[in-house]
Short mmCIF file of C-alpha atoms in Angstrom, two decimals:
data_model
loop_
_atom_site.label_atom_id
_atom_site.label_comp_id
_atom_site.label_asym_id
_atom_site.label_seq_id
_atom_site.Cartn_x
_atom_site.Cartn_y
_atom_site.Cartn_z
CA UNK U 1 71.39 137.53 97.72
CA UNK U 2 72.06 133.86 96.68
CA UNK U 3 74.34 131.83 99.20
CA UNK U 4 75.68 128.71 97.45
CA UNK U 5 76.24 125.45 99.71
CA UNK U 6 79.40 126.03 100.85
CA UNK U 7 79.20 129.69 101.87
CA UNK U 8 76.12 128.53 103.87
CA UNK U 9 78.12 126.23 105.68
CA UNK U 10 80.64 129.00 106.14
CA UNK U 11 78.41 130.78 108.47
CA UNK U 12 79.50 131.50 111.44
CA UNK U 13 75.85 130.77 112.69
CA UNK U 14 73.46 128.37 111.06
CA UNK U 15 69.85 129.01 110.62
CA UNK U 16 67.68 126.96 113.59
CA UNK U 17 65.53 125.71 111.00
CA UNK U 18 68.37 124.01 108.76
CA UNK U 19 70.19 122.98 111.95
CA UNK U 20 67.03 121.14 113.14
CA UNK U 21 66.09 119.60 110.03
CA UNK U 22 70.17 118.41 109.59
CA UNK U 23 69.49 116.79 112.95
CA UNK U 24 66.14 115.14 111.59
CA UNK U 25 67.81 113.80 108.87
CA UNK U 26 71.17 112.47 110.66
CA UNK U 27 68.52 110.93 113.78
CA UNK U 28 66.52 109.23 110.42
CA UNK U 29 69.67 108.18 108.75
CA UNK U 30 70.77 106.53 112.15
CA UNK U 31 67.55 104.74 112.82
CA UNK U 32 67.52 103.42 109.07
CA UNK U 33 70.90 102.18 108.57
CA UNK U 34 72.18 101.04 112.48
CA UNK U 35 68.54 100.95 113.97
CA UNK U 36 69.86 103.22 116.75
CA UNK U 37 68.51 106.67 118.52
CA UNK U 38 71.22 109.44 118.91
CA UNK U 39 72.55 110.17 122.28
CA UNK U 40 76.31 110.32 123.74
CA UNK U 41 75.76 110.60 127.65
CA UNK U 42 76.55 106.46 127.98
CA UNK U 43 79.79 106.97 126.13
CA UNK U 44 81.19 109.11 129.11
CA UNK U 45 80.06 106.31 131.22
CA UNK U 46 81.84 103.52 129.29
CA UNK U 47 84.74 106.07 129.91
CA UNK U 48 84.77 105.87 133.09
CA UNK U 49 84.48 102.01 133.30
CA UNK U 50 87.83 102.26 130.47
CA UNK U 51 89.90 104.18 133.36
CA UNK U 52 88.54 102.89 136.00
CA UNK U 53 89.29 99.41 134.21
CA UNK U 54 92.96 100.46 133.88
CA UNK U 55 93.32 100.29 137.62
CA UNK U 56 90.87 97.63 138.39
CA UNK U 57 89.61 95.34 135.65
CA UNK U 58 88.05 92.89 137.96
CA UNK U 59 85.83 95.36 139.98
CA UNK U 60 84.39 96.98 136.36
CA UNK U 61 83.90 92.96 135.45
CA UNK U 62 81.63 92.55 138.28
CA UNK U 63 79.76 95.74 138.57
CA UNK U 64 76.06 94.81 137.25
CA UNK U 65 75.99 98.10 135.56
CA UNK U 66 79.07 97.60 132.96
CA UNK U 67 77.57 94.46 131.90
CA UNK U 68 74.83 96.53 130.82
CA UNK U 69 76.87 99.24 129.21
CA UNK U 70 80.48 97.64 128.81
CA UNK U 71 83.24 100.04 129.10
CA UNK U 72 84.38 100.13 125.32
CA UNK U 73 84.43 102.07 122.46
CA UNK U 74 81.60 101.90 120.09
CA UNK U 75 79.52 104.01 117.90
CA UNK U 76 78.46 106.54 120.53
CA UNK U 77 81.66 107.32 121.73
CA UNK U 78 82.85 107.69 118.56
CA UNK U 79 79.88 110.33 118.14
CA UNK U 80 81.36 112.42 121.09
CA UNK U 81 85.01 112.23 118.85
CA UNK U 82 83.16 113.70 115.99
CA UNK U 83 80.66 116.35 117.66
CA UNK U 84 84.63 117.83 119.01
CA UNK U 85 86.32 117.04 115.47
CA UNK U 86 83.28 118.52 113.89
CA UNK U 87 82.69 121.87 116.30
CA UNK U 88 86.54 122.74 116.05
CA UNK U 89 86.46 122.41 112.65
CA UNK U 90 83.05 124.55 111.92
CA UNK U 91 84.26 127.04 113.83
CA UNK U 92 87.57 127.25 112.91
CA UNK U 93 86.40 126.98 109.24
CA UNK U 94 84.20 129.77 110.01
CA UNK U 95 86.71 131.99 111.16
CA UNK U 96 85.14 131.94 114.75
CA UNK U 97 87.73 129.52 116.71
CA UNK U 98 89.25 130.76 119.76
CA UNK U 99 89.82 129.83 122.94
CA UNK U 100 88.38 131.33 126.14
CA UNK U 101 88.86 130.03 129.38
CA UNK U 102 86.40 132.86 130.65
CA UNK U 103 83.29 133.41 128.25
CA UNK U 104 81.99 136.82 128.68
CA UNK U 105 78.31 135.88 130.05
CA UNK U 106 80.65 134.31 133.36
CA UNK U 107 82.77 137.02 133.53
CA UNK U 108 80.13 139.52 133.86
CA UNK U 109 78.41 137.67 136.47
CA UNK U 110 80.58 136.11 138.60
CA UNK U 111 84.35 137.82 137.74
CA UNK U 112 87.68 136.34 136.21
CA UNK U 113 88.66 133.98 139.05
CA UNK U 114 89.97 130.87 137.32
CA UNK U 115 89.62 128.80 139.77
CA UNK U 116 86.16 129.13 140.45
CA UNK U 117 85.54 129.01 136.49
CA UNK U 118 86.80 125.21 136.48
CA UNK U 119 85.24 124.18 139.56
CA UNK U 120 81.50 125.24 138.58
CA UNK U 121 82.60 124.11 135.36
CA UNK U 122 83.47 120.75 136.46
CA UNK U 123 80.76 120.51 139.23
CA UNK U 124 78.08 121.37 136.87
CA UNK U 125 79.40 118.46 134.20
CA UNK U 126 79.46 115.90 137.18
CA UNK U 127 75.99 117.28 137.92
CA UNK U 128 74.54 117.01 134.04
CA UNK U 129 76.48 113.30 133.85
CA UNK U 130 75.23 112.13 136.88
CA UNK U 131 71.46 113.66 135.97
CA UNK U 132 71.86 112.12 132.21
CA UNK U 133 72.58 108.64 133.71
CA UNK U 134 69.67 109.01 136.53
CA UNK U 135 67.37 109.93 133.56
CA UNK U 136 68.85 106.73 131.49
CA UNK U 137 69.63 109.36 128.67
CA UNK U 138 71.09 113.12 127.85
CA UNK U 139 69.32 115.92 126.92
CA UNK U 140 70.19 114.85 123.19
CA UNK U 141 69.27 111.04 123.55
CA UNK U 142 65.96 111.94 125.14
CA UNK U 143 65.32 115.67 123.69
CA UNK U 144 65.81 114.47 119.92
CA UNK U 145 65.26 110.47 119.82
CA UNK U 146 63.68 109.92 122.39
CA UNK U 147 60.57 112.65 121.42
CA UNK U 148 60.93 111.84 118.01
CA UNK U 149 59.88 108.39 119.29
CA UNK U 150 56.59 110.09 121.11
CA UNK U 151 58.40 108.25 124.59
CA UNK U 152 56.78 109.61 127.69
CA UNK U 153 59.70 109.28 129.40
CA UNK U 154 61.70 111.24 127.10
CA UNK U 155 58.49 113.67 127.27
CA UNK U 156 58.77 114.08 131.34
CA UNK U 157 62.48 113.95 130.98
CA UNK U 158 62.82 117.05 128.68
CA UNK U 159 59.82 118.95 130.74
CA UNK U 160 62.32 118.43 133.74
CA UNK U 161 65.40 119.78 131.49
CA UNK U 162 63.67 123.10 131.01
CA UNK U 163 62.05 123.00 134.07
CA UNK U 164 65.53 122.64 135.96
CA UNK U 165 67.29 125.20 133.15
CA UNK U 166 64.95 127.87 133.90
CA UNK U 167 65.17 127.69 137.53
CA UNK U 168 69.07 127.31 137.55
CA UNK U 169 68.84 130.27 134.99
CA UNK U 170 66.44 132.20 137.72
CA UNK U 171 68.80 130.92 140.28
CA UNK U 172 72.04 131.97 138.86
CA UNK U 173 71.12 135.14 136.99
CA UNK U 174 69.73 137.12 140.44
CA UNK U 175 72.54 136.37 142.14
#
């Protein structure tokens, strides 16, 4: 059966392969034409330096770490606007959109309490964003730029991402 382009991107799940090699292709295009790796984790940092700004500019002036990474918008946070632009409209596109405040694999495990839902849900994001920043750089930044750069760091980094998946996996699963 022959799928023309646009019924391939129709799919309500894409092929690994032509995923991957779509990521190659946008992490070449970015190196070429801005001379910058993907990654989005510092854009939710410069977020927190925009609010935190709203309430106390000079404090966000002085901290040594903003004038690293100032609290603005730039091209990564505009990234993290178009991974959510782009997945709502893929899957709605698809025919796949919907919206679940208890996916199935949490249900099972741990029951329909909403509560505790948002809290490991907002625990565990505090817990990536504060890991992402310790690691200077997300599973993204260092799992597709930075190996596609041959960094060690990127290469210890992402052995300590599946490392720490698996066990949490282990952990959470045998509960």
């Amino acid at each position: 059966m022959n799928i023309g382009m646009l019924e391939l991107l129709l799919e309500p799940r894409w092929s690994p392969y032509l995923a991957g090699a779509g990521i190659g292709l946008l992490l070449w295009c970015s190196f070429l034409f801005s001379n910058k790796p993907l990654g989005c984790s510092t854009a939710f940092s410069r977020t927190s330096g925009m609010i935190e700004s709203a309430f106390n500019p000079e404090k966000v002036k002085n901290l040594e770490y903003y004038t690293i990474f100032p609290p603005v918008i730039e091209w990564q946070w505009m990234m993290v606007v178009g991974i959510i632009i782009g997945s709502f409209l893929s899957s709605y596109i698809s025919g796949t959109f919907q919206i679940i405040f208890i996916p199935h694999t949490f249900y099972t495990f741990f029951g329909d309490n909403l509560l505790f839902r948002f809290l490991t849900a907002l625990i565990g994001g505090i817990l990536m964003g504060l890991g992402a920043r310790w690691a200077w750089g997300c599973t993204s930044g260092h799992g597709i730029s930075g190996l596609a750069q041959l960094s060690l760091a990127s290469m210890v980094s992402v052995i300590g991402f599946f490392i720490a998946g698996i066990v949490t996996a282990i952990l959470l699963y045998s509960l």
